[in-house]
CSV table of C-alpha atoms in Angstrom, one decimal:
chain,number,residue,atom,x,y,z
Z,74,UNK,CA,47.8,148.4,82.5
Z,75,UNK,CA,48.1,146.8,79.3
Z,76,UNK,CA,50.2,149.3,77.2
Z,77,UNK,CA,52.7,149.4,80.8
Z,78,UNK,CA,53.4,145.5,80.5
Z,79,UNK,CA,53.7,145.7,76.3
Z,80,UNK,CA,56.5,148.1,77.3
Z,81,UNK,CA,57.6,146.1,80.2
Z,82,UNK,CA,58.2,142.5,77.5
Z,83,UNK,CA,59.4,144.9,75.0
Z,84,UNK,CA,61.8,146.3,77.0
Z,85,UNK,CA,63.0,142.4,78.4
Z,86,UNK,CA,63.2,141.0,74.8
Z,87,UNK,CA,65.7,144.0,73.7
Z,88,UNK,CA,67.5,143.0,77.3
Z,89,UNK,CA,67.6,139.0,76.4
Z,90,UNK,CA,68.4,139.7,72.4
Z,91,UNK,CA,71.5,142.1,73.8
Z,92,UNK,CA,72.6,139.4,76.2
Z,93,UNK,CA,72.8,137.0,73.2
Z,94,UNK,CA,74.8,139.3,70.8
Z,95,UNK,CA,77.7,140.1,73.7
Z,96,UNK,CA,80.3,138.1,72.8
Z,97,UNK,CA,81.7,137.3,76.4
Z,98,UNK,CA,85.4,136.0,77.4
Z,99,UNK,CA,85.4,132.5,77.6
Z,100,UNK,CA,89.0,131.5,79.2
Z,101,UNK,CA,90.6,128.4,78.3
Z,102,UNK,CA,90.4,125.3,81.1
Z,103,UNK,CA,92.4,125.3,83.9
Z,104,UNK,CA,95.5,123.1,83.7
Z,105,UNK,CA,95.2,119.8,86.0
Z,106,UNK,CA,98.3,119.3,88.2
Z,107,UNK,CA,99.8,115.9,87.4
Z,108,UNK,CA,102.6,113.9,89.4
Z,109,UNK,CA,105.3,112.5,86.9
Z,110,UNK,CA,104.5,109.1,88.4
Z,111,UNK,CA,100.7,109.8,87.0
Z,112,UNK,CA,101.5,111.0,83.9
Z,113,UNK,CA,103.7,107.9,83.3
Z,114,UNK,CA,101.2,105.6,84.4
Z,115,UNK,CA,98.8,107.3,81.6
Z,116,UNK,CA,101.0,106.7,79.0
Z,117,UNK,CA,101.4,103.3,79.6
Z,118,UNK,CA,97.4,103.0,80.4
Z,119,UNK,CA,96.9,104.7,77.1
Z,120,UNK,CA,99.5,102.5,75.0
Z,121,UNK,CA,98.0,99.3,76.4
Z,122,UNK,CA,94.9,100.2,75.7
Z,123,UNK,CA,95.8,101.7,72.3
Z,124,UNK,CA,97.7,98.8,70.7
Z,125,UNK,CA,97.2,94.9,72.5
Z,126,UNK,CA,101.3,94.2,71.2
Z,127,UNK,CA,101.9,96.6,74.4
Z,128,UNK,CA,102.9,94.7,77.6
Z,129,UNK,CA,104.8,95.8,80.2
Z,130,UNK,CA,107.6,93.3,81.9
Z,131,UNK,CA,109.9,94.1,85.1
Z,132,UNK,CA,111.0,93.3,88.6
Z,133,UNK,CA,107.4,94.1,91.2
Z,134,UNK,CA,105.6,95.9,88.5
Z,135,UNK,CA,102.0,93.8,88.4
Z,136,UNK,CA,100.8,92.6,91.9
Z,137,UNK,CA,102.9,95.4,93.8
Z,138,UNK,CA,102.1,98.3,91.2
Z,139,UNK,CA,105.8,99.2,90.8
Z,140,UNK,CA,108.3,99.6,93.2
Z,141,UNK,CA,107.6,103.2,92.7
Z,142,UNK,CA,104.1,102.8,91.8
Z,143,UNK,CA,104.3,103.7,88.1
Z,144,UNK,CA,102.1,101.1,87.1
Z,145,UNK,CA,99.5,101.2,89.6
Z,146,UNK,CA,96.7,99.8,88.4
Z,147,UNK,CA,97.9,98.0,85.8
Z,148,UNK,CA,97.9,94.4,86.2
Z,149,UNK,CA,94.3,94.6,87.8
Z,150,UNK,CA,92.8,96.5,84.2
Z,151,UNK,CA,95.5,94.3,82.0
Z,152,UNK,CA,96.2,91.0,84.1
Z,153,UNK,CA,99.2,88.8,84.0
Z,154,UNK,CA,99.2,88.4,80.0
Z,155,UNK,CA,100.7,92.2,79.6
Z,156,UNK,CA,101.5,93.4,83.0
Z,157,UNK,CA,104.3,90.2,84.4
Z,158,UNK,CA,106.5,90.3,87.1
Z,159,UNK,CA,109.7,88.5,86.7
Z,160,UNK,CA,112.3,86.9,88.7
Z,161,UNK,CA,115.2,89.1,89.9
Z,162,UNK,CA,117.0,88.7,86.6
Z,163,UNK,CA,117.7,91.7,84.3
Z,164,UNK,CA,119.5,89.6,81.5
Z,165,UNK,CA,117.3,87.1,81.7
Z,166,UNK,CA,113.9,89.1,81.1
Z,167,UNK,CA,115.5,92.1,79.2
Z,168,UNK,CA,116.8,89.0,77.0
Z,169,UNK,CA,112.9,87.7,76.9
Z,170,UNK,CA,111.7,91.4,76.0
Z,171,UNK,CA,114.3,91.8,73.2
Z,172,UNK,CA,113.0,88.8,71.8
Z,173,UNK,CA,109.8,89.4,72.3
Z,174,UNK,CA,110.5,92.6,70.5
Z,175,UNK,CA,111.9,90.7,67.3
Z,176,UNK,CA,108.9,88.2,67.2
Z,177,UNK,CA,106.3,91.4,66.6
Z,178,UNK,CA,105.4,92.4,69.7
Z,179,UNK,CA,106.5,95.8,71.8
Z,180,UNK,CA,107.5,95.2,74.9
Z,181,UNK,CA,107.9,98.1,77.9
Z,182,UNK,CA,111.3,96.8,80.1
Z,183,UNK,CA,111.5,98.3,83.0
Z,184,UNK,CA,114.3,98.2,85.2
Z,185,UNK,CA,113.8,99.1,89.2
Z,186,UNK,CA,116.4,101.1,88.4
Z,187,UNK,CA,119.2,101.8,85.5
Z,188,UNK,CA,122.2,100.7,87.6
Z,189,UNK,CA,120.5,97.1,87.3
Z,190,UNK,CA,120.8,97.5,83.2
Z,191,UNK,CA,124.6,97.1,83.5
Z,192,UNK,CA,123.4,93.3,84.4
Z,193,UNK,CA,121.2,93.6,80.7
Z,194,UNK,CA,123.8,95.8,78.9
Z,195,UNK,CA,124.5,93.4,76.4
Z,196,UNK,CA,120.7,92.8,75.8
Z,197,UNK,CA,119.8,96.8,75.2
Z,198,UNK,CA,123.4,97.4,73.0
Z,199,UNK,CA,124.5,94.2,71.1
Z,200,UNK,CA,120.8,92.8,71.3
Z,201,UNK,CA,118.1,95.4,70.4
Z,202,UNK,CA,120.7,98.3,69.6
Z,203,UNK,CA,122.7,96.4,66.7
Z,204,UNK,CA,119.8,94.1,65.3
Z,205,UNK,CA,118.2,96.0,63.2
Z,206,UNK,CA,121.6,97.3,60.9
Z,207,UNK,CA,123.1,94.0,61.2
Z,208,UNK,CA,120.2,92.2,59.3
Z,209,UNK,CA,119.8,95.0,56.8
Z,210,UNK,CA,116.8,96.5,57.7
Z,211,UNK,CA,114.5,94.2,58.1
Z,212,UNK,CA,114.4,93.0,62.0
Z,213,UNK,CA,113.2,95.9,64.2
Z,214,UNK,CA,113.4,96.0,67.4
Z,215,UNK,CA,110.2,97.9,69.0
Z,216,UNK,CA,111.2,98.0,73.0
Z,217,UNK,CA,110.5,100.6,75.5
Z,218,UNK,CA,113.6,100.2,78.6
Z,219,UNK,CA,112.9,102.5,81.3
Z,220,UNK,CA,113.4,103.2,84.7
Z,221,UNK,CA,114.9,105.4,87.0
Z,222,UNK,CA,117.9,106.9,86.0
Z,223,UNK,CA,121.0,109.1,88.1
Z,224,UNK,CA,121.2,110.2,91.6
Z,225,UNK,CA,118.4,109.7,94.2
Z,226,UNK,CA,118.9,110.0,97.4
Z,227,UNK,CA,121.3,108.3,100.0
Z,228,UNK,CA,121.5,105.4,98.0
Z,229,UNK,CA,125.2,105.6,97.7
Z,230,UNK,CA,127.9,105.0,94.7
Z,231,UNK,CA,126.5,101.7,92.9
Z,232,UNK,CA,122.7,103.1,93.0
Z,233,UNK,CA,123.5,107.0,92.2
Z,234,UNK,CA,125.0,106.8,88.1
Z,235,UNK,CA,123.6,108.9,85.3
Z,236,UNK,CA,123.6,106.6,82.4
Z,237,UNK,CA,122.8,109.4,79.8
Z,238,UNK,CA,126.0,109.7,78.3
Z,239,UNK,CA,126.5,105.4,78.6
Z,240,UNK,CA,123.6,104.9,76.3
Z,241,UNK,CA,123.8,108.1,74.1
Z,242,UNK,CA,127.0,106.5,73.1
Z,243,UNK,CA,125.8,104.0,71.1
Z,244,UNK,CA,124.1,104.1,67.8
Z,245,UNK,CA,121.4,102.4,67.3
Z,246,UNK,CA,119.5,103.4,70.2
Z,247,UNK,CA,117.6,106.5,71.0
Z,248,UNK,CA,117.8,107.9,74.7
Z,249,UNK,CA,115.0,110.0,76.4
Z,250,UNK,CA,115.6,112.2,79.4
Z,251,UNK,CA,112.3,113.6,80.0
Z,252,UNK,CA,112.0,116.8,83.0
Z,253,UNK,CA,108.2,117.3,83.9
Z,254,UNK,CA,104.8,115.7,83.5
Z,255,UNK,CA,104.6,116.8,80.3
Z,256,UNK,CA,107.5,115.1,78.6
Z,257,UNK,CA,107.3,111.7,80.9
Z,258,UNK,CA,103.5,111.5,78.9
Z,259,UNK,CA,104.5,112.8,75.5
Z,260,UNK,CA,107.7,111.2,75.4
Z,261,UNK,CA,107.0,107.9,76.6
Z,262,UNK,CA,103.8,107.4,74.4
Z,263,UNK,CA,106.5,108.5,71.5
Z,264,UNK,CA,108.6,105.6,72.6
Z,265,UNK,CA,106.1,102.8,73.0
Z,266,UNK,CA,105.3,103.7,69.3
Z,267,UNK,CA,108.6,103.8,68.1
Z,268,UNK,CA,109.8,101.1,65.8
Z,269,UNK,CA,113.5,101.7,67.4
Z,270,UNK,CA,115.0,100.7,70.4
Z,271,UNK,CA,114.7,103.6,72.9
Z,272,UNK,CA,116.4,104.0,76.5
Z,273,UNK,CA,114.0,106.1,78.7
Z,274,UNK,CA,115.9,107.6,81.5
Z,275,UNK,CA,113.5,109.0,84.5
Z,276,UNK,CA,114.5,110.4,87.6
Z,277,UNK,CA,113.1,109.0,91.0
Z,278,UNK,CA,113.7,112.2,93.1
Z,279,UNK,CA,110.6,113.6,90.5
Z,280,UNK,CA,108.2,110.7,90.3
Z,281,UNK,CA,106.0,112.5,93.0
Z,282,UNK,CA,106.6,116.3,91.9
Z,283,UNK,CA,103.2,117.9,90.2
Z,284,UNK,CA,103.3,120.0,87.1
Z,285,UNK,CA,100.4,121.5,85.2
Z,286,UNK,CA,99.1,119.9,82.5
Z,287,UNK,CA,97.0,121.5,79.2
Z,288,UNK,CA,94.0,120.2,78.2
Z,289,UNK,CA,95.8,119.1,74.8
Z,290,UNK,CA,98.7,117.3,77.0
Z,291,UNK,CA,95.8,114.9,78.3
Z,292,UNK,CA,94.4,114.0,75.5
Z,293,UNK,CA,95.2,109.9,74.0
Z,294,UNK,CA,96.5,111.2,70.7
Z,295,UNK,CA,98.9,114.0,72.6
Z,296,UNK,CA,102.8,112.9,71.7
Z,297,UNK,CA,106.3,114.6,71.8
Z,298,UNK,CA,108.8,114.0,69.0
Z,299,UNK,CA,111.8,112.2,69.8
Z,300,UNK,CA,114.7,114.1,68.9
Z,301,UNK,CA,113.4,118.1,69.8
Z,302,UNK,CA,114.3,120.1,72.7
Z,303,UNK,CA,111.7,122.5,74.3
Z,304,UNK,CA,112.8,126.4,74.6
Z,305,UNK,CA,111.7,126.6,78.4
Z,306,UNK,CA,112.7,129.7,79.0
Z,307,UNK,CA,113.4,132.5,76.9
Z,308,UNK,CA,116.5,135.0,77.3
Z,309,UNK,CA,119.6,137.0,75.5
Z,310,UNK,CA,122.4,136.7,77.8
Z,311,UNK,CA,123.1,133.3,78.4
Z,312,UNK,CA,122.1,129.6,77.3
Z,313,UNK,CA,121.3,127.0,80.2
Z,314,UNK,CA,120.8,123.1,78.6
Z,315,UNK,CA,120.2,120.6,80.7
Z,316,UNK,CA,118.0,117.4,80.9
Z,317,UNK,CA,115.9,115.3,83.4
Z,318,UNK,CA,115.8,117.2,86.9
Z,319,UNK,CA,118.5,119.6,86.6
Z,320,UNK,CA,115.8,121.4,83.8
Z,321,UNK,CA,114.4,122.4,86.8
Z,322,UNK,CA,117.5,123.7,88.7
Z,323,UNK,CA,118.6,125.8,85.6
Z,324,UNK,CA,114.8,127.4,85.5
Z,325,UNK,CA,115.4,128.2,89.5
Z,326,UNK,CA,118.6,129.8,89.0
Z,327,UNK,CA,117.4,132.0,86.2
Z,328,UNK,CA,114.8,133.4,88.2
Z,329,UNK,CA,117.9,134.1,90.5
Z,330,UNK,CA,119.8,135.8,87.8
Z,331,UNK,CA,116.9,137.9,86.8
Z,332,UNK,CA,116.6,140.3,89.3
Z,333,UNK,CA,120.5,141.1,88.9
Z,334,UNK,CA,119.8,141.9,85.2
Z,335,UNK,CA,121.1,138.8,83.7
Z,336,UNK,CA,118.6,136.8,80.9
Z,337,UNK,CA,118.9,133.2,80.6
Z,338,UNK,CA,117.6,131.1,78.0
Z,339,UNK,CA,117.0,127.1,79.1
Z,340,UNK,CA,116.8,124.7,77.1
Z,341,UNK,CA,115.2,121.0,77.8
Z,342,UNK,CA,116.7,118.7,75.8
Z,343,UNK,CA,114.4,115.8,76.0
Z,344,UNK,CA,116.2,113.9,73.8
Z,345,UNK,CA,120.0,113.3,74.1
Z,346,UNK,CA,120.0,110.5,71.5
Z,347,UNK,CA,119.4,112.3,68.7
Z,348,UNK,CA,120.2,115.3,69.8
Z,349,UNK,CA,118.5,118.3,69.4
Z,350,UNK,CA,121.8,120.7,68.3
Z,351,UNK,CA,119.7,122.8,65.9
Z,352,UNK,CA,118.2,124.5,68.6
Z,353,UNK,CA,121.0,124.8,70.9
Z,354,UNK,CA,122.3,126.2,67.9
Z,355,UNK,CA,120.0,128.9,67.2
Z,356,UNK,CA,120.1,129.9,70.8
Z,357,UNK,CA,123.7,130.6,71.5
Z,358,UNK,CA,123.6,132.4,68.0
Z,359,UNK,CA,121.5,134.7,69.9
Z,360,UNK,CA,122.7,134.8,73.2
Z,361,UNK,CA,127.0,134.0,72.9
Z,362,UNK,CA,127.1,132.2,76.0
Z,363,UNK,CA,126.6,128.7,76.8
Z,364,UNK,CA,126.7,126.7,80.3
Z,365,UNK,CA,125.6,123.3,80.0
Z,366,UNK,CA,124.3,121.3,83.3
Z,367,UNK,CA,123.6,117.6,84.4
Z,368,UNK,CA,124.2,115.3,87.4
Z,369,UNK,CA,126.4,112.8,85.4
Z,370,UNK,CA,130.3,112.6,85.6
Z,371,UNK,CA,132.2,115.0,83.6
Z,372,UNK,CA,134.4,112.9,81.3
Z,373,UNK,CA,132.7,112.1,78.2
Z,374,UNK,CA,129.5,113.7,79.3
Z,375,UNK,CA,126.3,114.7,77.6
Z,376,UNK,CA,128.0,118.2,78.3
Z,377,UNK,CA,131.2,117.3,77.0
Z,378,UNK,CA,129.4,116.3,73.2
Z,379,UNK,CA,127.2,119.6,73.5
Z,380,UNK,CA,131.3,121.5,73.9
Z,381,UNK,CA,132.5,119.7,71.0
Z,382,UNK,CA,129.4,119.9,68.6
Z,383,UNK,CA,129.2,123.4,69.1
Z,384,UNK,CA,133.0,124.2,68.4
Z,385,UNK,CA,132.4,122.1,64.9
Z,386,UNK,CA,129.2,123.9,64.1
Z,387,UNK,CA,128.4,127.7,62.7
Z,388,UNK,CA,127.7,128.9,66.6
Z,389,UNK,CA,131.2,128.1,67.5
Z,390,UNK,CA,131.8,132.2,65.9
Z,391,UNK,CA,129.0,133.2,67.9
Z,392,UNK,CA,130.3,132.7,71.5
Z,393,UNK,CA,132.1,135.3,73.3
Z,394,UNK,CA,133.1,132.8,76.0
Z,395,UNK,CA,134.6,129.4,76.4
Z,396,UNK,CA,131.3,127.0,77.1
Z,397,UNK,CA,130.9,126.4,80.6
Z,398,UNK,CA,130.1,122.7,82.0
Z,399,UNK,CA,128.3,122.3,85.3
Z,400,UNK,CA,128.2,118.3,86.1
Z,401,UNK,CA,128.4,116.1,89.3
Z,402,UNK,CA,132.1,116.0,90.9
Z,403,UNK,CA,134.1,113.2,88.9
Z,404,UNK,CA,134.2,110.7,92.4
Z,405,UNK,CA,131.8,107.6,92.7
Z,406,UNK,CA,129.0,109.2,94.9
Z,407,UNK,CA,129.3,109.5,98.7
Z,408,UNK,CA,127.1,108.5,101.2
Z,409,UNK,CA,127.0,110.8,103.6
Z,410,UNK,CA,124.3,113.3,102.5
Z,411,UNK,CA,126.7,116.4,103.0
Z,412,UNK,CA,129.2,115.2,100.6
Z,413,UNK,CA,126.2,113.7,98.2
Z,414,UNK,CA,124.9,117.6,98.0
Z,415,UNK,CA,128.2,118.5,97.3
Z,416,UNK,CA,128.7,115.8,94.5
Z,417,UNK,CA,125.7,116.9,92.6
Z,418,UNK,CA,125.1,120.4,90.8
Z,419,UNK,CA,123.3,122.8,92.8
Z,420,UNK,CA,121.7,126.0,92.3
Z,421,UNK,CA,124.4,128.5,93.3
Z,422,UNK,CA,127.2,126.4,90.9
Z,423,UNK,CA,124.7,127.2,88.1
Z,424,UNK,CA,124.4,130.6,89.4
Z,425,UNK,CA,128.3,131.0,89.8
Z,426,UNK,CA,129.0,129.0,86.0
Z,427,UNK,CA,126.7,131.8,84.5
Z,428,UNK,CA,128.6,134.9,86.2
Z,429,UNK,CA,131.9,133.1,85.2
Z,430,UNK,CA,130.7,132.9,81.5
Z,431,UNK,CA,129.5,136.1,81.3
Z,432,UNK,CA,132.7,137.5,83.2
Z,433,UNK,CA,131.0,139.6,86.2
């Protein structure tokens, strides 16, 4: 009996000892799925919490949590000191948030939406965009403005303008455009900290779409560099850019154009003030063919710079085609949602751009 149960914990220690030494797979954690809206309200949380210069200003953003409930939260954890509501305004407190700027602290402006910020232009351009060049260096101007930016939904001509190509326009400022959960966190965080004026452009029609977030994308230190566009897609046939929403559009049609054989390679921008070229760059270099897509007008578009900084550049002897622009139609936006879908990119004009470009 007791020789059998010597053999019997002999035999279990050799069992526990080559449990220990197998080296077994340990997969990484699950992404968490995160609204836009949520990961914009953590970068703000974050930033407040991080630095106490931080407040945020804007029309219904303390006791109402945002007209689109970005800053839920907020003003209950901060109270009225760094979360304010202000009067219905935009000079006035984009003026009060400029200054504010200029006296040390950084301010987050938001605007309900950025067809109100052509009531602040002069503010964001001859205010916080020119101040820091016109006193030599030594008056920054620290301020986040953001909002929601382009086309939503059957809001008509005077509430449906893409003001990417407005702001890009002017030096002095740099101009976001961030496309999922990821950028809206990274991005903004790189904003608030930013010792330069930056325009961040969201998109309403995503505020409530989920993406997955890493493990590293929620942590408080996680940033995005201003100024570098994100390879979202690899491919050899053809380059997609884009920015803000129609990242996604360009990602949907390529899964189209896969299963007829045709590669695309999309590009997120991120950033359209500086922009990124370098990248788009290297990709045509490898693919000769470019199509660019956004929802603003045509004319002087971010599009239109991409054309003309790529005919200066080395890729220029790369392309086998003329560059292709996909855009929204060059009319102030209809009401009528059958003539709105028709006024914005869709999936099958990216899908007929790329067959056009690559001649099939």
């Amino acid at each position: 009996m007791a020789v059998s149960l010597r053999c019997f914990l002999s035999s279990g220690k050799k069992a526990v000892s080559a449990l220990r030494g197998r080296g077994f797979h340990r997969s990484a954690p699950a992404a968490v799925q995160v609204t836009v809206r949520d990961a914009l309200n953590q970068a703000m949380d974050e930033e407040l919490e991080r630095d106490e210069r931080v407040f945020l200003l804007g029309e219904e953003v303390a006791q109402y949590d945002g007209a689109y409930k970005v800053s839920r939260g907020l003003w209950k954890k901060y109270g009225d000191k760094r979360i304010i509501d202000t009067p219905i305004s935009e000079m006035g407190f984009a003026g009060i948030a400029v200054g504010a700027a200029m006296a040390g602290l950084r301010p987050i402006c938001e605007f309900m939406t950025f067809n109100f910020s052509m009531q602040a232009i002069d503010q964001v351009i001859n205010s916080a965009a020119k101040t820091y060049y016109m006193s030599a260096g030594l008056q920054p101007v620290p301020i986040v403005f953001r909002g929601p930016n382009g086309a939503s939904a059957g809001v008509a001509a005077q509430h449906s303008q893409c003001f990417a190509a407005w702001y890009a326009h002017c030096p002095g400022l740099k101009v976001v455009s961030p496309w999922n959960s990821e950028d809206a966190k990274g991005l903004l965080k790189a904003a608030i900290r930013d010792n330069n004026p930056v325009v961040f452009l969201e998109n309403e029609l995503m505020y409530g779409v989920p993406f997955e977030m890493s493990e590293e994308c929620q942590s408080k230190d996680f940033t995005i560099p201003i100024g570098k566009a994100k390879v979202e897609r690899q491919g050899n046939h053809v380059t997609l850019v884009s920015h803000s929403r129609f990242v996604g559009h360009c990602l949907d049609a390529a899964v189209v154009l896969a299963k007829e054989g045709i590669e695309c390679e999309v590009i997120n921008m991120r950033t359209i003030r500086p922009m990124d070229v370098e990248a788009i760059e290297a990709s045509v270099m490898k693919t000769n063919h470019l199509v660019t897509v956004e929802g603003g007008w045509p004319q002087f578009g971010v599009g239109a710079e991409i054309c003309a900084r790529i005919m200066e550049g080395p890729a220029f002897n790369y392309l086998d085609a003329p560059v292709t622009r996909v855009t929204g139609v060059d009319i102030p936006m209809p009401y009528a949602k059958i003539l709105e879908d028709n006024s914005l990119p869709q999936i099958k004009d990216i899908i007929f751009s790329v067959k056009k470009t690559l001649n099939i």
